[in-house]
Coordinates of C-alpha atoms in Angstrom, one line a residue:
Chain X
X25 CA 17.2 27.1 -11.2
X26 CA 14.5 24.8 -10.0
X27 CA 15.5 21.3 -8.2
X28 CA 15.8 18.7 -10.9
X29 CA 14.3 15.3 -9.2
X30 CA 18.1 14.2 -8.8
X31 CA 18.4 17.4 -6.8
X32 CA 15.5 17.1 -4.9
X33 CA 16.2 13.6 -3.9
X34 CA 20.0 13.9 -3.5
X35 CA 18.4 17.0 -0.5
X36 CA 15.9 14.6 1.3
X37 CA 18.8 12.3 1.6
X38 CA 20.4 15.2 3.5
X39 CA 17.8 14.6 6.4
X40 CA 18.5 10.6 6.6
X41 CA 20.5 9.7 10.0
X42 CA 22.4 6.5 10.4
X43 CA 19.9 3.6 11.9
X44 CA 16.9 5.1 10.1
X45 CA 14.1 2.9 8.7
X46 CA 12.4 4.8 6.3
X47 CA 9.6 4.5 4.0
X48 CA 9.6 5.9 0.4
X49 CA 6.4 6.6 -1.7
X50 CA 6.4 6.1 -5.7
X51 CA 8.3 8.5 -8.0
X52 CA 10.3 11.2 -6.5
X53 CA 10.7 9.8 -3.4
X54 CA 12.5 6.3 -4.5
X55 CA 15.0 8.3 -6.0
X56 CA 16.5 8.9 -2.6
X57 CA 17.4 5.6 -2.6
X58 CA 20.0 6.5 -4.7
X59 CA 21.7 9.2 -2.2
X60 CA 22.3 7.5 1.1
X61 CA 25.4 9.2 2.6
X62 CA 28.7 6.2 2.2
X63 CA 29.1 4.8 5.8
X64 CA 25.3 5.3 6.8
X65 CA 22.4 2.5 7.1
X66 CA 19.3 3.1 6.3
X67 CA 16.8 0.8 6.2
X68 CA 13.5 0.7 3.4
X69 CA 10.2 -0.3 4.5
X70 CA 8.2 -1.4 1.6
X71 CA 4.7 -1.8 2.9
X72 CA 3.6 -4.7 1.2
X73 CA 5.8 -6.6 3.9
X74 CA 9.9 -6.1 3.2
X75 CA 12.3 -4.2 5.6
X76 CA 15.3 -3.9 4.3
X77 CA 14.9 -3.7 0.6
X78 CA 17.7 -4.0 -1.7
X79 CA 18.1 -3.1 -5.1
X80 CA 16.3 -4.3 -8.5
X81 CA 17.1 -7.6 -9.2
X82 CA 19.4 -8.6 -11.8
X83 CA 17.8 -10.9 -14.6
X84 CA 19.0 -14.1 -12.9
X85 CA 17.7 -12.8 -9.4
X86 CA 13.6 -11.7 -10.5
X87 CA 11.2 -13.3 -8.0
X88 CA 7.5 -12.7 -8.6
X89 CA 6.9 -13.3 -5.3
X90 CA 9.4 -10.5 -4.0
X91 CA 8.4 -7.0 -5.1
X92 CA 7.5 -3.5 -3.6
X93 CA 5.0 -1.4 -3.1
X94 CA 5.0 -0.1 -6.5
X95 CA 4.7 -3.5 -7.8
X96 CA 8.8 -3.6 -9.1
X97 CA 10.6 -6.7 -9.2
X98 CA 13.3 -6.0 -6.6
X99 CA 15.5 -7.7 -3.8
X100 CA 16.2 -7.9 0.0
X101 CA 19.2 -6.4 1.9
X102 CA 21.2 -8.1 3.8
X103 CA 19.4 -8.5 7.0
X104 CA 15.9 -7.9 5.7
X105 CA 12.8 -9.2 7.3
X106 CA 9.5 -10.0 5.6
X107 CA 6.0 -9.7 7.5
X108 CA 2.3 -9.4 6.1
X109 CA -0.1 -6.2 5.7
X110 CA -1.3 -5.8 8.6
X111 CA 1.9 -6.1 10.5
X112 CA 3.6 -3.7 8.3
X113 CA 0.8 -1.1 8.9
X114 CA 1.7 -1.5 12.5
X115 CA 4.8 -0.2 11.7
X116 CA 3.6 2.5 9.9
X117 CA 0.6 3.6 12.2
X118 CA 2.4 2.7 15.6
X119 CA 5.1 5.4 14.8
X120 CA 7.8 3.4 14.5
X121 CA 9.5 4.2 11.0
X122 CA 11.7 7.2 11.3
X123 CA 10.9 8.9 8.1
X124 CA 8.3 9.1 5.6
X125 CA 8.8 10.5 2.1
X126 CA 5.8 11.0 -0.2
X127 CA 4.7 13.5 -3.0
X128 CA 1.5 15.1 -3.0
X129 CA -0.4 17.9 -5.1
X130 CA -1.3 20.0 -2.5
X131 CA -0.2 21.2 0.8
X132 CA -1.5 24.0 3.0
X133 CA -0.3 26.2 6.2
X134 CA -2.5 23.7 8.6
X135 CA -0.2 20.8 7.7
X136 CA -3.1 19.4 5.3
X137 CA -1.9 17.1 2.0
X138 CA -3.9 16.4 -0.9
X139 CA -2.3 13.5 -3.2
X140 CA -4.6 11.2 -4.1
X141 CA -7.8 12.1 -6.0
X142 CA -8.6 14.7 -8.3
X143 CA -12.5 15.5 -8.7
X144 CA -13.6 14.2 -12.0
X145 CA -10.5 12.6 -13.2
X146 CA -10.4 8.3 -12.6
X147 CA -9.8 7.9 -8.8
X148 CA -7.6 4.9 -8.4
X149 CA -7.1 5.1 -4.4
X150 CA -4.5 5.9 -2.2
X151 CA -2.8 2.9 -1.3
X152 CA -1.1 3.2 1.8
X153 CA -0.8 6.6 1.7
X154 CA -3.3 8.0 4.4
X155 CA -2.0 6.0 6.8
X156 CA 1.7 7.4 6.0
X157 CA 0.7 10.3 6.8
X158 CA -1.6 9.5 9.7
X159 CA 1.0 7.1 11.6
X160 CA 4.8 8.8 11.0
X161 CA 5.4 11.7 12.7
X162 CA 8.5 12.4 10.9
X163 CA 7.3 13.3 7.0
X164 CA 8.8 15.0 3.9
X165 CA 6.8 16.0 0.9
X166 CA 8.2 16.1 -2.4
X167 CA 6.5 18.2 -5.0
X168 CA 6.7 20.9 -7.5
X169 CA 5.6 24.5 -6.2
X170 CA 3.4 25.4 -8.2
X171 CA 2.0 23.6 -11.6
X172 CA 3.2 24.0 -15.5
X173 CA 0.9 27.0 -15.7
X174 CA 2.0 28.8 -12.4
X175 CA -0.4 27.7 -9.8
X176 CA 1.2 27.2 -6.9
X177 CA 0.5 24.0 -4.9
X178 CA 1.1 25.0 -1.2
X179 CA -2.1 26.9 -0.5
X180 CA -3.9 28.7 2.6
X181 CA -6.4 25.8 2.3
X182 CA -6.2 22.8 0.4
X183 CA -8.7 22.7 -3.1
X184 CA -8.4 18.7 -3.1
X185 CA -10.0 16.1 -1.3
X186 CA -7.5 15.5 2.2
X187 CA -5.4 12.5 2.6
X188 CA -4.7 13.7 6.1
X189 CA -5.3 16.7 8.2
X190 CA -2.5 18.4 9.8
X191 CA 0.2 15.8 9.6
X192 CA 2.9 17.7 7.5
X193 CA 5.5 19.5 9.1
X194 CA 8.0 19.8 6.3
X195 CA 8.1 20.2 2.1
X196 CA 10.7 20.2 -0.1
X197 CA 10.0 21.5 -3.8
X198 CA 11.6 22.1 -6.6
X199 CA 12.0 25.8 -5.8
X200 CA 12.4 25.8 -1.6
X201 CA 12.5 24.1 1.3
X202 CA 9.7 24.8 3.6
X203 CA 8.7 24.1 7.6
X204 CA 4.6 24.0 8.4
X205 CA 4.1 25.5 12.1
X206 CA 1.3 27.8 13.7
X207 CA -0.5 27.9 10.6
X208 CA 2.2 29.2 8.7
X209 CA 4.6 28.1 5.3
X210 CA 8.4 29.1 6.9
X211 CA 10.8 29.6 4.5
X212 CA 14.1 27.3 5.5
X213 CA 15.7 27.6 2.2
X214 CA 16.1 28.0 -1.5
X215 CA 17.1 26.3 -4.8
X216 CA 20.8 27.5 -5.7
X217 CA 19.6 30.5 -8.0
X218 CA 16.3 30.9 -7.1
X219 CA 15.4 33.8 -5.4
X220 CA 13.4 34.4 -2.7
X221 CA 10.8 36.9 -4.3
X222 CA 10.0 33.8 -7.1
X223 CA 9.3 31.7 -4.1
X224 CA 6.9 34.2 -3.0
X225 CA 5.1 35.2 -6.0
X226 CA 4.5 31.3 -6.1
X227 CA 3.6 30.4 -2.5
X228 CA -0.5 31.2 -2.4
X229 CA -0.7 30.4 1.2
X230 CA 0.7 32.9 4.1
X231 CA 4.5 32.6 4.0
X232 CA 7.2 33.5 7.1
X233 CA 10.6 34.8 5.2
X234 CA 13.6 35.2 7.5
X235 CA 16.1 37.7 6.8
X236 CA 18.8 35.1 5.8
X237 CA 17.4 32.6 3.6
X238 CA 20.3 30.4 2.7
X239 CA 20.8 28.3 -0.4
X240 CA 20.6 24.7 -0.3
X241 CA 23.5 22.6 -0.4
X242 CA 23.4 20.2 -3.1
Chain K
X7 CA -11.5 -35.2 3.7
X8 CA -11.2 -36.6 7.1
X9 CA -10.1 -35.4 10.5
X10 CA -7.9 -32.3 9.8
X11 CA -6.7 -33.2 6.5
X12 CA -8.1 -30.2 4.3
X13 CA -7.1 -31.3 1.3
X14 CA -9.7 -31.3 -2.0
X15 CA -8.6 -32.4 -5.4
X16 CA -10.5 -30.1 -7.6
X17 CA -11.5 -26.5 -8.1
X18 CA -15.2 -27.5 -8.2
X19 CA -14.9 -29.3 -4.5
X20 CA -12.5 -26.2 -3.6
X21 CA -15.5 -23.6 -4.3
X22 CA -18.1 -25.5 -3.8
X23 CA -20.9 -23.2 -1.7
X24 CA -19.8 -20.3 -3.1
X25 CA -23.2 -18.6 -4.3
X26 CA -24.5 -15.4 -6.0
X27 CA -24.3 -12.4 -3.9
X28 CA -22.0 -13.5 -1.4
X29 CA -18.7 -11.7 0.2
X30 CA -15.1 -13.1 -0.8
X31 CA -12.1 -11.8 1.1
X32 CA -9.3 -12.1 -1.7
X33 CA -5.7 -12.3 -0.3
X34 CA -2.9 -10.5 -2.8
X35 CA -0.6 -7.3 -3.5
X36 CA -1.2 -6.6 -7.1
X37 CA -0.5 -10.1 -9.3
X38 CA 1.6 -11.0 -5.9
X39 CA 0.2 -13.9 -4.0
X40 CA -2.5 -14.2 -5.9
X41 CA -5.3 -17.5 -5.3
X42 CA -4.9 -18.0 -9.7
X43 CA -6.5 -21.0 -9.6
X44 CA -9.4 -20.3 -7.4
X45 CA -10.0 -17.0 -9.4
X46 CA -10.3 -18.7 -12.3
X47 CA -12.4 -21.4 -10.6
X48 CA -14.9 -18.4 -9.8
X49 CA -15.1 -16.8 -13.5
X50 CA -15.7 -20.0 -14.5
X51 CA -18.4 -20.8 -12.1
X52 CA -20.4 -17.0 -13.1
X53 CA -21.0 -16.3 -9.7
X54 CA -22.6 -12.8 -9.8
X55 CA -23.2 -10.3 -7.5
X56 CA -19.8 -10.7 -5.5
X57 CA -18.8 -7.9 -2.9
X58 CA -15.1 -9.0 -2.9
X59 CA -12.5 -7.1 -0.5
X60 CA -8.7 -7.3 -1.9
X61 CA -6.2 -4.5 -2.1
X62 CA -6.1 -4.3 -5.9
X63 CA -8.2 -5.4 -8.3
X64 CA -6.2 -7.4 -10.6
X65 CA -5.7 -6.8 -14.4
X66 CA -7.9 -7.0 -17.7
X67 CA -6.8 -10.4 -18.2
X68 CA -5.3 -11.8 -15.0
X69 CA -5.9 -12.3 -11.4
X70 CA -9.4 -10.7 -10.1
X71 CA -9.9 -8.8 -13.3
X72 CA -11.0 -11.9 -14.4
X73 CA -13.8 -11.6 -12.7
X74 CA -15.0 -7.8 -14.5
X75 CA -16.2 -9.0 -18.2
X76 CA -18.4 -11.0 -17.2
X77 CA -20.2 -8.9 -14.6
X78 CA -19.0 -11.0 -11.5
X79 CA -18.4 -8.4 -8.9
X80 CA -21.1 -6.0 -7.6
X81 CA -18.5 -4.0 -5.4
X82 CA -15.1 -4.1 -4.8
X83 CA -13.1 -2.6 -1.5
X84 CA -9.7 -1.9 -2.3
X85 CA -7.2 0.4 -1.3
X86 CA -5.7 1.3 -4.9
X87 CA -7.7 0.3 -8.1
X88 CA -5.8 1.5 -11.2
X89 CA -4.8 -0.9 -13.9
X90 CA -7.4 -2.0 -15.4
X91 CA -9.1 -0.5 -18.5
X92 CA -12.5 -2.8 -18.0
X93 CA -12.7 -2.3 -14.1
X94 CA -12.0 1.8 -15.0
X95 CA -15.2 1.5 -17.3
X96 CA -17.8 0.1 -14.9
X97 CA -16.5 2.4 -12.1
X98 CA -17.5 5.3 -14.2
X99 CA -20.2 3.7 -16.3
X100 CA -21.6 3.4 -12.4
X101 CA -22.3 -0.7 -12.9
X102 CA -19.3 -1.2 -10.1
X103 CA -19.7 0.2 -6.9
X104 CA -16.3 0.4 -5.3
X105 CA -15.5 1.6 -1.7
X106 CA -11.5 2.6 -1.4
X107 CA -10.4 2.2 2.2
X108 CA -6.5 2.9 3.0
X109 CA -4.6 -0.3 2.7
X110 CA -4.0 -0.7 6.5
X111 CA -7.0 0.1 7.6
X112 CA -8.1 -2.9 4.8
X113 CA -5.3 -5.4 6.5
X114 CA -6.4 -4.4 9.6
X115 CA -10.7 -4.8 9.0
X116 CA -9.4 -8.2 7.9
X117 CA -7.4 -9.3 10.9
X118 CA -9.9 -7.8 13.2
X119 CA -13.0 -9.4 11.4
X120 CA -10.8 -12.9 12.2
X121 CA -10.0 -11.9 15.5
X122 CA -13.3 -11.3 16.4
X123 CA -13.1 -7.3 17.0
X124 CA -16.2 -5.9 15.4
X125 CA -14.5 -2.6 15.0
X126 CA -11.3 -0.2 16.0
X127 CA -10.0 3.5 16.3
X128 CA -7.7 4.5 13.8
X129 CA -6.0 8.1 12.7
X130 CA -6.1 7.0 9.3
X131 CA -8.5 9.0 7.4
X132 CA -9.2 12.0 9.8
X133 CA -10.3 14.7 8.3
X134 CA -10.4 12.9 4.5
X135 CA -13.3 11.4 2.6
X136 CA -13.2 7.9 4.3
X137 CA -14.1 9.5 7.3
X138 CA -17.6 10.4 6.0
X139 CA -20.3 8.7 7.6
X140 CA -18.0 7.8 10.2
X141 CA -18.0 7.6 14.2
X142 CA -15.2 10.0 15.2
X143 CA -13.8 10.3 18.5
X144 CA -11.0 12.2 20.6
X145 CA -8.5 9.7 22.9
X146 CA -6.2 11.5 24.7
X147 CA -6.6 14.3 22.1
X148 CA -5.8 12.5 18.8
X149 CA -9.1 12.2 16.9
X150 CA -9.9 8.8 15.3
X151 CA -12.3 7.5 13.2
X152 CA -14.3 4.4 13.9
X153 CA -14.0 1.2 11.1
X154 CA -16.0 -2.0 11.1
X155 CA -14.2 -5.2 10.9
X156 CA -14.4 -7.2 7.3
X157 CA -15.2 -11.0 7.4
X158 CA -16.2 -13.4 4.3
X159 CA -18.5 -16.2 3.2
X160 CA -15.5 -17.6 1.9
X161 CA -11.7 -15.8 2.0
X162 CA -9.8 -17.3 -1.0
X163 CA -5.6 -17.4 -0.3
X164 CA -2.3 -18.5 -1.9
X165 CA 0.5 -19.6 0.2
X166 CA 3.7 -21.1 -0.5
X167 CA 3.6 -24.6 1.2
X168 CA 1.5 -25.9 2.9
X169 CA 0.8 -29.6 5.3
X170 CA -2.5 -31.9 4.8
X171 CA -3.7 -30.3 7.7
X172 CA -3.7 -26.6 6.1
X173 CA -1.0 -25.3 8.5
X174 CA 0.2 -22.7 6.0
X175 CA 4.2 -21.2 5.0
X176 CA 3.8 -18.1 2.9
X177 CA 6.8 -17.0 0.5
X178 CA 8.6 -13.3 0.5
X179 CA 6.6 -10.6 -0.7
X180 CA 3.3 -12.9 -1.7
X181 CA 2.5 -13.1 1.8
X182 CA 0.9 -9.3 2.2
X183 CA -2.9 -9.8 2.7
X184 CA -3.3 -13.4 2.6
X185 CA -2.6 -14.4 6.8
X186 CA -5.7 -11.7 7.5
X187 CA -7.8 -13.1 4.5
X188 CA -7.3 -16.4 5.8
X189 CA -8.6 -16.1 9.4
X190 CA -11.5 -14.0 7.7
X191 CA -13.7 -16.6 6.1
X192 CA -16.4 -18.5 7.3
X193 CA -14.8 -21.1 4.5
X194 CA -10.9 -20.5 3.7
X195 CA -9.8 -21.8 0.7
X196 CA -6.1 -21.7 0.1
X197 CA -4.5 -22.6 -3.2
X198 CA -0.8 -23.7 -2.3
X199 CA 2.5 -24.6 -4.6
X200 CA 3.1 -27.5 -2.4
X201 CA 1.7 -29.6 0.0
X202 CA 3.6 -32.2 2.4
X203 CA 2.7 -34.9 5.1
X204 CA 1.8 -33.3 8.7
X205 CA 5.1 -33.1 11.0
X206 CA 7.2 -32.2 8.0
X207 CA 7.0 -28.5 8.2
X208 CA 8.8 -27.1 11.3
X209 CA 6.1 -25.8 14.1
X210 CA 7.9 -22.6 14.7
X211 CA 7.5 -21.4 11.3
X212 CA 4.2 -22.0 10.6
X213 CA 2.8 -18.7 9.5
X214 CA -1.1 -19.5 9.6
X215 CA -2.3 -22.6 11.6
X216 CA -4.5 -24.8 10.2
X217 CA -7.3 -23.6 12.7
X218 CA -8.2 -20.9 10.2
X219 CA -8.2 -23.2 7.1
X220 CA -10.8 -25.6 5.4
X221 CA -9.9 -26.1 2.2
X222 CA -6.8 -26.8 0.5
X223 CA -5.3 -27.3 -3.1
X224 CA -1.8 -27.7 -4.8
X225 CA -2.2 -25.1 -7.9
X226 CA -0.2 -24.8 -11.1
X227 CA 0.7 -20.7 -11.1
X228 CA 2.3 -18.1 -13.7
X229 CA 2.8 -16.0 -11.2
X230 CA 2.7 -12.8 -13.5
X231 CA 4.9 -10.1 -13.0
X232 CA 3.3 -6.1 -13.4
X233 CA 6.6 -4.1 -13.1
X234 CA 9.5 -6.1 -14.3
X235 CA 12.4 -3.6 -13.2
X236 CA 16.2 -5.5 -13.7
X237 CA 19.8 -3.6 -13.3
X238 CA 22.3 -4.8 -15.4
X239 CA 24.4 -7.7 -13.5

């Protein structure tokens, strides 16, 4: 069976190590909020200027002027710091946060993403998003494998305007778990019941398939 | 006005200058931290032919949106646009031309443009369509892309609180853009919720000395919210 977007998060959470800051892209990726292993800090950089968000506010607690970067109402964890733009870029592009999480609609075998403009449809921008990928070194993408109709997403060569050239090393989707190196998809894992000839059939761009591929652990 | 106090009593005097084809640095994160009263000042002003660089470009009826039915703004850089049905119509109807630069590469044109750095390297964009046009160059094997610095006839700001003399406290999340906007202008004009006597805000947290500021003015603000997300207490 394919990851459900619990799933999916509940596995990138898998890769979070105590002390981490990490930022988290819209959809998907805010889910792993949810999954932090008991015991372990993590700490969210939201790159309007917050590290160390917290959870949505209850009524009593909405602040206009605290949200993220997806414009929600929420809070500050304990020891949070706030900052302006350009210093929270700083972060972002000087390396520093641990781990990056962000969706995208295209990948390829160079590392390339595509995730924020589709040719003809209404371009609304991509945020912060190039320089995520541009600045962290350590960056998951979280996507479907292939679309409603079967097209798979992780290509030889990416159909879609680039937000960044070569910077992804590692997806996760819905169907397998996948390391980018020497121009290559590498087959990691699977979804529990999905088999590895599916993920084929459904990877367009060249694939390395191990012997063993193990199922994830969710 | 006199010696460093910056303080003006009225929109008019707090936008006064501002003319037809200028630039305006807006400072803002969505309807957070947004100049309200200075935007408003401007629609009702019709100055035309703005270029105005903010990250967003408001909504249909509030915050720089404001600023769309009227025809006000001749381009817009931002780094994420959506929104805004009347904005989405001149984009494609090809009446607004708008240039969308990743967000810290927009923070960063602004704190450069008030820093006096005409221009920086940057991996942000490699390889994408912002780099088109662009001076590219390999340091220490990393290619980066040149960007030119973004300064403004007048940069337009909210902060929290602020003293006569325009040294400037910004609040939580509604500080994002608005430090860089405000060393950006050749005229700053901050709209503030509260202004108090010089000496009574403490030195070490100032967040934007007054060097950077001209104008000041205590606003009324909603302070709308876009995504009102609650869990249950």
């Amino acid at each position: 069976m394919a990851l459900t977007r619990e799933q999916l998060a509940k596995r990138v959470a898998q890769e979070l190590q105590d002390g981490y800051y990490v930022n988290l892209g819209i959809g998907i990726p805010t889910l792993v909020a949810n999954y932090v292993p008991e015991g372990m800090e993590v700490m969210l950089q939201s790159e309007n200027g917050l590290l160390g968000m917290g959870q949505f506010p209850t009524e009593d607690e909405i602040d206009a002027d605290l949200i993220n970067a997806g414009k929600q109402t929420v809070t500050m964890a304990k020891g949070a710091s706030l900052f302006d733009s350009a210093t929270s870029f700083a972060m972002i592009r000087g390396g520093h946060v641990d781990l990056t999480v962000l969706g995208a609609f295209e990948v390829d075998v160079n590392g390339n993403i595509a995730s924020y403009m589709i040719p003809g449809k209404l371009i609304k921008g991509m945020g912060g998003a190039m320089d995520l990928v541009a600045g962290a070194d350590n960056i998951i993408v979280t996507m479907t494998h292939a679309s409603k109709h079967g097209v798979s997403k992780l290509l030889s060569n990416c159909s879609l305007p680039l937000t960044g050239r070569g910077c992804i090393k590692k997806v996760l989707t819905d169907l397998a778990y996948i390391e980018i190196k020497e121009g290559k998809f590498h087959l990691l894992e699977r979804a529990p019941g999905v088999s590895v000839q599916q993920i084929i059939e459904l990877t367009a761009g060249e694939l390395v398939v191990p012997e063993n591929v193990p199922e994830m652990n969710i | 006005m006199s010696g460093f106090d910056k303080v003006v009593t009225s929109y008019e005097e707090a936008m006064a200058g501002l003319e037809d084809n200028m630039t305006v640095i807006a400072g803002g994160f969505g309807l957070c931290g947004i100049p309200e009263g200075l935007i408003a000042q401007i629609q009702k002003m019709g100055t035309k032919g703005l270029t105005v660089a903010s990250n967003n470009c408001g909504v249909d009826d509030f915050g720089l949106g404001l600023l769309l039915p009227n025809r006000q703004i001749k381009k817009i850089i931002a780094s994420y646009v959506g929104e805004n049905a009347e904005f989405e119509r001149q984009m494609m109807a090809g009446e607004l031309e708008v240039q969308l630069t990743p967000q810290g590469t927009l923070a960063e044109q602004m704190r450069a443009g008030g820093a006096g750095i005409p221009a920086f390297f940057t991996a942000t964009g490699v390889g994408t369509p912002v780099a088109e046009g662009k001076e590219e160059r390999n340091i220490n094997g990393r290619d980066y892309i040149l960007e030119e610095s973004l300064t403004g006839d007048f940069a337009i700001v909210k902060a929290w609180k602020a003293d006569r003399y325009g040294n400037l406290v910004f609040r939580h999340t509604a500080r994002n853009f608005n430090p860089m906007a405000a060393t950006a202008g050749k005229i700053t004009v901050v709209e503030v919720e509260e202004i108090v006597e010089p000496g009574e805000l403490d030195p070490n947290e100032i967040h934007t000395p007054g060097i950077y500021v001209n104008r000041l003015i205590k606003g009324n603000f909603e302070k709308r919210i876009e995504q009102r997300t609650v869990r249950s207490a």
